Short mmCIF file of C-alpha atoms and ligand atoms in Angstrom, two decimals:
data_model
loop_
_atom_site.label_atom_id
_atom_site.label_comp_id
_atom_site.label_asym_id
_atom_site.label_seq_id
_atom_site.Cartn_x
_atom_site.Cartn_y
_atom_site.Cartn_z
CA MET A 1 -175.19 145.02 236.19
CA HIS A 2 -175.59 148.78 236.29
CA THR A 3 -174.25 150.72 233.30
CA TYR A 4 -172.42 154.03 233.55
CA HIS A 5 -171.26 156.12 230.64
CA VAL A 6 -167.85 156.72 232.20
CA PRO A 7 -166.25 155.68 235.52
CA LEU A 8 -166.55 159.24 236.83
CA ASP A 9 -170.35 158.96 236.65
CA LEU A 10 -170.20 156.09 239.12
CA VAL A 11 -167.96 158.07 241.49
CA ARG A 12 -170.29 161.07 241.24
CA GLU A 13 -173.38 159.00 241.93
CA ARG A 14 -171.99 157.18 244.95
CA SER A 15 -168.58 156.51 246.38
CA PRO A 16 -168.36 152.71 246.19
CA GLU A 17 -167.00 151.15 249.37
CA ARG A 18 -165.63 148.05 247.68
CA PRO A 19 -163.36 148.04 244.61
CA VAL A 20 -165.37 147.93 241.39
CA ALA A 21 -164.56 145.84 238.33
CA LEU A 22 -165.39 148.22 235.48
CA VAL A 23 -166.29 146.01 232.55
CA ARG A 24 -166.54 146.73 228.83
CA PRO A 25 -168.31 143.83 227.12
CA ASN A 26 -167.82 145.56 223.79
CA ALA A 27 -164.05 145.09 224.12
CA VAL A 28 -164.50 141.33 224.51
CA ALA A 29 -166.83 141.26 221.51
CA GLN A 30 -164.31 143.21 219.43
CA ALA A 31 -161.45 140.86 220.35
CA ALA A 32 -163.63 137.82 219.64
CA ARG A 33 -164.44 139.23 216.23
CA TRP A 34 -160.74 139.71 215.48
CA PHE A 35 -159.91 136.08 216.22
CA GLN A 36 -162.82 134.77 214.20
CA ASP A 37 -162.15 137.03 211.22
CA ASN A 38 -158.36 136.80 211.09
CA LEU A 39 -157.23 133.44 212.37
CA LYS A 40 -158.23 130.34 210.40
CA ALA A 41 -158.61 128.42 213.62
CA ASP A 42 -161.30 127.24 216.01
CA VAL A 43 -161.21 129.56 219.00
CA PHE A 44 -161.35 127.96 222.47
CA TYR A 45 -161.44 130.70 225.11
CA ALA A 46 -159.13 129.83 228.04
CA VAL A 47 -161.60 130.39 230.86
CA LYS A 48 -159.00 130.86 233.59
CA ALA A 49 -157.99 134.29 232.23
CA ASN A 50 -161.34 135.68 233.35
CA PRO A 51 -164.11 133.33 234.48
CA SER A 52 -166.72 136.08 234.91
CA ARG A 53 -170.16 135.12 233.74
CA TRP A 54 -170.52 138.27 231.63
CA VAL A 55 -167.33 137.31 229.73
CA ILE A 56 -168.67 133.85 228.86
CA GLU A 57 -172.03 135.35 227.89
CA THR A 58 -170.43 138.04 225.72
CA LEU A 59 -168.21 135.50 223.96
CA VAL A 60 -171.17 133.23 223.26
CA ALA A 61 -173.13 136.18 221.88
CA SER A 62 -170.10 136.99 219.69
CA GLY A 63 -169.93 133.48 218.26
CA VAL A 64 -167.22 131.94 220.45
CA THR A 65 -168.82 128.72 221.69
CA ALA A 66 -165.74 126.61 222.45
CA PHE A 67 -163.89 126.78 225.74
CA ASP A 68 -160.59 125.59 227.17
CA VAL A 69 -161.39 124.52 230.71
CA ALA A 70 -159.11 123.22 233.45
CA SER A 71 -161.44 122.19 236.28
CA LEU A 72 -164.93 120.92 237.02
CA ALA A 73 -165.88 124.36 238.32
CA GLU A 74 -164.98 125.92 234.96
CA ILE A 75 -166.88 123.19 233.13
CA GLU A 76 -169.99 123.80 235.24
CA LEU A 77 -169.72 127.56 234.76
CA VAL A 78 -169.58 127.33 230.96
CA ARG A 79 -172.31 124.67 230.80
CA SER A 80 -174.57 126.90 232.91
CA VAL A 81 -174.27 129.66 230.29
CA LEU A 82 -174.31 127.48 227.18
CA PRO A 83 -175.31 123.83 227.71
CA GLU A 84 -174.13 122.83 224.23
CA ALA A 85 -170.73 124.57 224.45
CA ARG A 86 -167.73 122.70 223.05
CA LEU A 87 -165.42 121.99 225.97
CA ALA A 88 -161.80 120.91 225.89
CA PHE A 89 -160.28 119.83 229.21
CA MET A 90 -156.79 121.12 228.46
CA HIS A 91 -155.18 120.76 231.86
CA PRO A 92 -152.54 118.06 231.32
CA VAL A 93 -153.03 116.71 234.86
CA LYS A 94 -156.53 115.88 236.05
CA SER A 95 -157.93 113.78 238.88
CA ARG A 96 -159.68 110.54 237.97
CA ALA A 97 -162.91 111.85 239.45
CA ALA A 98 -162.70 115.05 237.39
CA ILE A 99 -162.13 113.07 234.17
CA THR A 100 -165.02 110.71 234.93
CA ARG A 101 -167.44 113.51 235.75
CA ALA A 102 -166.34 115.61 232.81
CA TYR A 103 -166.86 112.69 230.45
CA PHE A 104 -170.03 111.12 231.83
CA ASP A 105 -171.85 114.09 233.42
CA HIS A 106 -170.79 116.97 231.19
CA GLY A 107 -170.18 115.38 227.82
CA VAL A 108 -166.55 116.49 227.58
CA ARG A 109 -164.75 114.48 224.89
CA THR A 110 -161.49 116.41 224.46
CA PHE A 111 -158.66 115.95 226.98
CA SER A 112 -155.01 116.91 226.91
CA LEU A 113 -152.11 114.95 228.38
CA ASP A 114 -148.33 115.00 228.36
CA CYS A 115 -147.32 111.53 229.55
CA GLN A 116 -148.19 107.83 229.31
CA GLU A 117 -149.51 107.74 232.89
CA GLU A 118 -152.11 110.43 232.19
CA LEU A 119 -153.13 108.64 228.98
CA ALA A 120 -153.77 105.44 230.94
CA LYS A 121 -155.67 107.41 233.57
CA ILE A 122 -157.95 109.08 231.00
CA LEU A 123 -158.73 105.75 229.29
CA ASP A 124 -159.43 104.10 232.63
CA ALA A 125 -161.56 106.92 234.04
CA THR A 126 -163.74 107.00 230.92
CA GLY A 127 -164.26 103.22 230.80
CA GLN A 128 -161.96 102.86 227.75
CA ALA A 129 -164.14 105.29 225.79
CA THR A 130 -163.74 105.10 222.02
CA ASP A 131 -164.98 108.61 221.24
CA LEU A 132 -162.19 110.59 222.91
CA ASN A 133 -160.24 113.41 221.29
CA LEU A 134 -156.79 113.24 222.84
CA VAL A 135 -154.37 116.14 222.54
CA VAL A 136 -150.68 115.75 223.38
CA ARG A 137 -149.21 118.81 225.06
CA MET A 138 -145.68 119.36 223.77
CA ALA A 139 -142.92 121.34 225.45
CA VAL A 140 -141.67 124.12 223.19
CA SER A 141 -139.21 126.95 223.49
CA THR A 142 -140.80 130.02 225.11
CA ASP A 143 -138.20 132.71 224.56
CA GLY A 144 -140.57 135.42 223.40
CA ALA A 145 -142.94 135.32 226.34
CA ALA A 146 -143.20 137.46 229.45
CA TYR A 147 -144.26 134.33 231.36
CA THR A 148 -142.66 131.06 230.44
CA LEU A 149 -144.89 128.04 230.74
CA SER A 150 -142.44 125.34 229.82
CA GLY A 151 -141.43 124.49 233.38
CA LYS A 152 -144.47 122.49 234.36
CA PHE A 153 -146.14 120.83 231.38
CA GLY A 154 -145.33 119.41 228.00
CA VAL A 155 -143.65 116.23 226.77
CA SER A 156 -140.03 116.75 225.80
CA ALA A 157 -138.81 116.30 222.24
CA ASP A 158 -137.09 112.97 223.00
CA GLN A 159 -140.17 111.43 224.60
CA ALA A 160 -142.72 112.92 222.22
CA PRO A 161 -142.57 110.34 219.39
CA ALA A 162 -143.37 107.38 221.69
CA LEU A 163 -146.24 109.29 223.33
CA LEU A 164 -147.61 110.45 219.98
CA LEU A 165 -147.64 106.84 218.77
CA ALA A 166 -149.34 105.59 221.93
CA VAL A 167 -152.02 108.28 221.73
CA ARG A 168 -152.57 107.63 218.02
CA GLN A 169 -153.24 103.98 218.87
CA ALA A 170 -155.52 104.89 221.79
CA VAL A 171 -157.73 107.16 219.68
CA LYS A 172 -160.48 105.13 218.02
CA ASP A 173 -163.41 107.16 216.67
CA GLY A 174 -162.23 110.56 217.91
CA LEU A 175 -159.40 112.88 216.92
CA MET A 176 -155.74 112.94 217.83
CA GLY A 177 -154.05 116.28 218.35
CA VAL A 178 -150.97 118.13 219.44
CA SER A 179 -150.85 121.35 221.44
CA PHE A 180 -148.31 123.66 223.00
CA HIS A 181 -148.18 126.98 224.82
CA VAL A 182 -145.55 129.50 223.80
CA GLY A 183 -145.90 131.31 227.16
CA SER A 184 -148.23 134.11 228.18
CA GLN A 185 -147.94 137.65 226.76
CA CYS A 186 -145.82 136.36 223.87
CA MET A 187 -144.17 139.40 222.31
CA ARG A 188 -142.77 137.60 219.26
CA PRO A 189 -145.11 136.24 216.58
CA SER A 190 -142.26 134.08 215.26
CA ALA A 191 -142.42 132.07 218.51
CA TYR A 192 -145.54 130.34 217.16
CA GLU A 193 -143.87 129.50 213.88
CA ALA A 194 -140.81 128.15 215.68
CA ALA A 195 -142.95 126.07 218.03
CA MET A 196 -144.91 124.64 215.11
CA ALA A 197 -141.65 123.66 213.39
CA GLN A 198 -140.51 121.90 216.59
CA VAL A 199 -143.82 120.06 216.90
CA GLY A 200 -143.74 119.21 213.19
CA ARG A 201 -140.36 117.49 213.61
CA ALA A 202 -141.75 115.35 216.44
CA ILE A 203 -144.74 114.37 214.29
CA SER A 204 -142.42 113.36 211.44
CA ARG A 205 -140.20 111.33 213.74
CA ALA A 206 -143.22 109.53 215.17
CA GLY A 207 -144.66 109.04 211.69
CA VAL A 208 -148.20 109.68 212.90
CA PHE A 209 -151.18 111.40 211.32
CA VAL A 210 -152.44 114.33 213.37
CA ASP A 211 -156.06 115.56 213.24
CA ILE A 212 -155.66 118.72 215.35
CA VAL A 213 -152.89 121.28 215.75
CA ASP A 214 -153.67 123.49 218.74
CA VAL A 215 -151.40 126.53 219.05
CA GLY A 216 -152.58 127.27 222.60
CA GLY A 217 -152.71 130.74 224.13
CA GLY A 218 -150.04 133.36 224.68
CA PHE A 219 -151.50 136.06 222.44
CA PRO A 220 -150.56 139.41 223.95
CA SER A 221 -152.29 142.50 225.17
CA VAL A 222 -150.80 145.95 225.62
CA TYR A 223 -149.35 147.40 228.82
CA PRO A 224 -147.16 150.44 229.41
CA GLY A 225 -143.75 149.72 227.90
CA MET A 226 -145.02 146.41 226.49
CA VAL A 227 -146.52 147.07 223.07
CA PRO A 228 -146.60 143.92 220.94
CA PRO A 229 -146.40 143.73 217.15
CA ASP A 230 -149.66 144.07 215.23
CA MET A 231 -152.00 141.13 215.82
CA SER A 232 -152.01 140.41 212.07
CA GLU A 233 -148.37 139.34 212.42
CA TYR A 234 -149.43 136.63 214.88
CA ALA A 235 -152.05 135.35 212.46
CA ALA A 236 -149.55 135.38 209.57
CA ALA A 237 -146.90 133.51 211.60
CA ILE A 238 -149.39 130.83 212.63
CA HIS A 239 -150.71 130.38 209.10
CA ARG A 240 -147.14 130.10 207.77
CA GLY A 241 -146.21 127.65 210.52
CA PHE A 242 -149.27 125.52 209.82
CA ALA A 243 -148.58 125.42 206.08
CA GLU A 244 -145.11 124.00 206.80
CA MET A 245 -146.29 121.27 209.16
CA PRO A 246 -146.44 117.61 208.07
CA VAL A 247 -150.23 117.48 208.35
CA SER A 248 -153.09 116.97 205.91
CA GLU A 249 -155.78 119.14 204.35
CA THR A 250 -158.26 117.89 206.90
CA THR A 251 -156.13 118.69 209.96
CA GLU A 252 -157.91 121.22 212.14
CA LEU A 253 -156.20 124.31 213.54
CA TRP A 254 -157.24 125.34 217.06
CA CYS A 255 -156.17 128.13 219.40
CA GLU A 256 -156.81 128.87 223.09
CA PRO A 257 -156.48 132.60 223.69
CA GLY A 258 -157.09 133.85 227.22
CA ARG A 259 -155.42 137.19 227.83
CA ALA A 260 -155.90 138.59 224.31
CA LEU A 261 -159.67 138.15 224.45
CA VAL A 262 -160.23 139.84 227.79
CA ALA A 263 -157.30 141.99 228.96
CA GLU A 264 -158.60 145.24 227.50
CA SER A 265 -162.11 144.69 228.75
CA SER A 266 -161.79 145.47 232.45
CA SER A 267 -160.21 147.90 234.80
CA VAL A 268 -160.61 148.20 238.53
CA LEU A 269 -161.76 151.28 240.36
CA CYS A 270 -160.03 151.54 243.74
CA ARG A 271 -160.24 154.10 246.50
CA VAL A 272 -157.33 155.72 248.27
CA ASP A 273 -157.85 155.07 251.98
CA LEU A 274 -154.68 156.80 253.08
CA ARG A 275 -151.76 158.69 251.64
CA LYS A 276 -148.35 158.63 253.35
CA GLY A 277 -145.91 160.58 251.20
CA ASP A 278 -145.57 158.67 247.94
CA ALA A 279 -147.42 155.61 249.32
CA LEU A 280 -151.11 155.20 248.55
CA TYR A 281 -153.08 152.66 250.59
CA LEU A 282 -155.85 151.29 248.34
CA ASN A 283 -158.89 149.10 248.95
CA ASP A 284 -157.60 146.52 246.41
CA GLY A 285 -154.24 144.79 246.23
CA SER A 286 -152.22 141.68 245.50
CA TYR A 287 -154.77 139.39 247.17
CA GLY A 288 -157.41 141.08 245.01
CA ALA A 289 -157.10 141.99 241.35
CA LEU A 290 -153.49 143.19 241.53
CA PHE A 291 -151.64 139.87 241.88
CA ASP A 292 -149.50 140.54 238.81
CA ALA A 293 -148.74 144.10 239.87
CA THR A 294 -147.06 142.64 242.95
CA HIS A 295 -145.58 139.34 241.90
CA SER A 296 -144.27 140.22 238.48
CA ARG A 297 -144.36 144.00 238.79
CA TRP A 298 -146.65 144.05 235.76
CA PRO A 299 -146.90 147.67 234.62
CA PHE A 300 -150.61 148.43 234.73
CA PRO A 301 -151.68 151.90 233.63
CA CYS A 302 -153.74 154.05 235.98
CA LYS A 303 -155.55 157.34 236.16
CA LEU A 304 -157.22 159.50 238.75
CA VAL A 305 -161.02 159.54 238.63
CA ARG A 306 -161.93 162.76 240.42
CA ASP A 307 -164.65 165.30 239.79
CA ALA A 308 -162.63 168.31 240.91
CA GLU A 309 -159.58 169.58 239.14
CA ALA A 310 -156.29 167.76 239.73
CA SER A 311 -152.73 168.96 239.80
CA PRO A 312 -151.20 169.01 236.30
CA GLU A 313 -147.94 167.73 237.75
CA LEU A 314 -147.53 163.92 237.74
CA LYS A 315 -145.59 162.12 240.46
CA PRO A 316 -144.57 158.49 240.94
CA PHE A 317 -146.49 156.58 243.66
CA ARG A 318 -146.34 153.14 245.28
CA PHE A 319 -149.54 151.29 246.11
CA TYR A 320 -150.32 149.21 249.17
CA GLY A 321 -153.28 146.84 249.31
CA PRO A 322 -155.86 146.57 252.10
CA THR A 323 -154.67 143.40 253.87
CA CYS A 324 -152.27 143.34 256.81
CA ASP A 325 -149.69 141.31 254.87
CA SER A 326 -146.60 143.30 254.01
CA ILE A 327 -146.28 141.53 250.65
CA ASP A 328 -149.52 143.29 249.71
CA GLN A 329 -147.75 146.10 247.89
CA MET A 330 -147.46 147.16 244.28
CA PRO A 331 -144.15 148.98 243.76
CA GLY A 332 -145.07 150.60 240.44
CA PRO A 333 -144.13 153.38 240.03
CA TYR A 334 -147.64 154.58 239.22
CA TRP A 335 -147.76 158.11 237.87
CA LEU A 336 -150.64 160.19 239.20
CA PRO A 337 -151.38 163.87 239.83
CA ALA A 338 -149.19 165.15 242.65
CA ASP A 339 -152.18 166.11 244.80
CA VAL A 340 -153.83 162.66 244.94
CA ARG A 341 -155.35 162.23 248.40
CA GLU A 342 -157.49 160.12 250.69
CA GLY A 343 -160.96 159.55 249.27
CA ASP A 344 -159.80 159.79 245.65
CA PHE A 345 -160.64 157.02 243.20
CA ILE A 346 -158.06 155.50 240.87
CA GLU A 347 -158.84 153.45 237.80
CA ILE A 348 -156.23 150.77 237.14
CA GLY A 349 -156.53 149.63 233.54
CA MET A 350 -155.93 146.52 231.42
CA LEU A 351 -156.92 144.17 234.25
CA GLY A 352 -159.38 142.03 232.30
CA ALA A 353 -156.97 139.07 232.18
CA TYR A 354 -155.64 137.52 235.39
CA GLY A 355 -157.01 140.47 237.36
CA VAL A 356 -160.29 139.85 239.17
CA ALA A 357 -159.71 136.15 238.30
CA MET A 358 -156.90 136.03 240.88
CA THR A 359 -158.89 137.44 243.78
CA THR A 360 -158.80 135.70 247.16
CA GLY A 361 -160.86 136.42 250.27
CA PHE A 362 -157.76 136.80 252.45
CA ASN A 363 -158.20 139.04 255.47
CA GLY A 364 -161.81 139.71 254.54
CA TYR A 365 -160.97 141.72 251.43
CA GLY A 366 -161.05 140.92 247.74
CA GLU A 367 -164.71 141.10 246.85
CA HIS A 368 -165.49 143.33 243.87
CA GLU A 369 -168.63 144.96 242.63
CA ILE A 370 -169.21 144.91 238.89
CA ALA A 371 -170.37 147.83 236.77
CA VAL A 372 -170.50 148.23 233.00
CA VAL A 373 -168.86 151.32 231.55
CA GLU A 374 -169.19 152.60 228.00
CA ASP A 375 -165.92 154.43 227.50
CA ALA A 376 -162.93 152.96 225.66
CA PRO A 377 -160.28 150.82 227.34
CA MET A 378 -156.99 152.57 228.15
CA ALA A 379 -155.38 150.87 225.14
CA SER A 380 -156.49 148.46 222.45
CA LEU A 381 -155.00 146.09 219.89
CA TYR A 382 -158.37 145.99 218.14
CA GLY A 383 -158.94 149.64 217.27
CA LEU A 384 -161.01 150.72 220.30
CA ALA A 385 -158.28 152.99 221.70
CA PRO A 386 -154.64 153.90 221.03
CA ARG A 387 -152.33 150.89 220.52
CA SER A 388 -149.92 152.02 223.18
CA ILE A 389 -149.92 153.55 226.61
CA PRO A 390 -147.46 156.39 227.15
CA THR A 391 -144.94 155.66 229.86
CA VAL A 392 -143.76 158.37 232.22
CA ARG A 393 -140.50 156.80 233.20
CA THR A 394 -136.82 157.46 233.48
CA SER A 395 -134.65 155.30 231.26
CA ALA A 396 -133.13 153.59 234.32
CA GLU A 397 -136.57 152.43 235.39
CA GLU A 398 -137.29 151.23 231.88
CA THR A 399 -134.13 149.10 231.85
CA ALA A 400 -134.90 147.65 235.27
CA ARG A 401 -138.40 146.74 234.17
CA LYS A 402 -137.15 144.91 231.06
CA VAL A 403 -135.03 142.67 233.27
CA VAL A 404 -138.00 141.86 235.49
CA ARG A 405 -140.25 141.34 232.53
CA PHE A 406 -138.21 138.67 230.80
CA SER A 407 -137.06 136.74 233.83
CA ARG A 408 -139.16 134.16 235.59
CA PRO A 409 -141.28 135.26 238.49
CA LYS A 410 -139.57 134.05 241.65
CA GLY A 411 -140.80 132.14 244.66
CA LYS A 412 -144.10 130.51 245.42
CA ALA A 413 -146.21 133.05 243.67
CA GLY A 414 -144.18 132.65 240.52
CA GLN A 415 -144.68 128.91 240.57
CA ARG A 416 -148.37 129.36 240.91
CA ARG A 417 -148.23 131.62 237.89
CA ARG A 418 -146.19 129.47 235.57
CA ARG A 419 -149.11 127.07 235.30
CA ARG A 420 -150.40 129.13 232.40
C1 LIG B 501 -153.57 129.70 230.48
C2 LIG B 501 -153.72 128.88 229.29
C3 LIG B 501 -154.13 129.47 228.09
C4 LIG B 501 -154.34 130.96 227.94
O1 LIG B 501 -153.13 131.63 227.96
P1 LIG B 501 -153.04 133.20 227.60
O2 LIG B 501 -151.60 133.49 227.71
O3 LIG B 501 -153.88 133.91 228.59
O4 LIG B 501 -153.57 133.34 226.22
C5 LIG B 501 -154.33 128.64 227.00
N1 LIG B 501 -154.11 127.31 227.09
C6 LIG B 501 -153.70 126.70 228.23
C7 LIG B 501 -153.52 125.23 228.25
C8 LIG B 501 -153.49 127.48 229.35
O5 LIG B 501 -153.08 126.88 230.48
#
């Protein structure tokens, strides 16, 4: 990967034809350090947030050697970087073939499940293995999250005790755990504490001993108008929640951050291929790295990357992506200098999580180049940049955005998203 000091250096050197993922490995390293230094938990990186090889390599170099994987492809990717990585197959629904290959070919011992049928499937597909670590995914309240994840997975409170008992009996020489996911971009640290209390009640009712408490992902990043509390409050809430749980001294605490480890680390450099009034047609869009900008109107920050001087006046723009599909639009508004024009480059920030990871090849677009840049991210929860991104918005827009932000994404795309 070529390294540039700042994105403008890349634009000066050559005008890239394809969109470029601008990556900042240092930001991943900094986030990894925060989790290891501040959370008394084993960190499993949720690979789906950004499965780029450089991310896995940077995490490994920073001491994160455990990974939450959800498919054979993710398992193979991590193994190819670090053969001895600790892998947890945390997708609650897996095919028999995937379980068998994960167990026998890739040495995966940790699997999650949320029902009796999946438990039976895992035991069967591993030849009744006695060295399994089995983690029960519990449904918890997800009020504080921008994306709720309760709709698809997790055993309900009334069915949890029976499942916990069954899993406790199925675990022989391995560990038995519980996990949950408070929802992605969780803006309320207390959500973790509340979830842990809920899970604790189920453990008490079942009367089982639990070896692992896995608080899942959901740790936030920062976006315009979406500035979370200090990360230390998340650590404090989790430590308090853990102390109150009916578990023992030897019970392990795990977490599975995705977004919080990678969101700051990448932006995407796009080119304006046409301007029509306040509409900018870009060479990246919702079938590329901007899925969230379309389907949940996620407010990504952006800036013009131009050598010449730009108008000091900012104006609101809409973006359109490169495909012929009319859904390929990002309503924004994105505030840019009033004189933005064809041939200009725009850096869209905070796209390290669920950005390039969402790219499809639809209509022949979607491929990104990768370049390393050495400047700071547009915002940072870990001290690399300001903690917030100024918003240039009318109060009416702000109110409208809040409604969008805390309601479920609608339609097919939303369903695809709630998997997290
Ligand atoms: C997606 C996912 C994560 C990561 O979620 P973030 O909100 O990105 O932190 C962690 N665990 C599981 C099981 C997931 O599906």
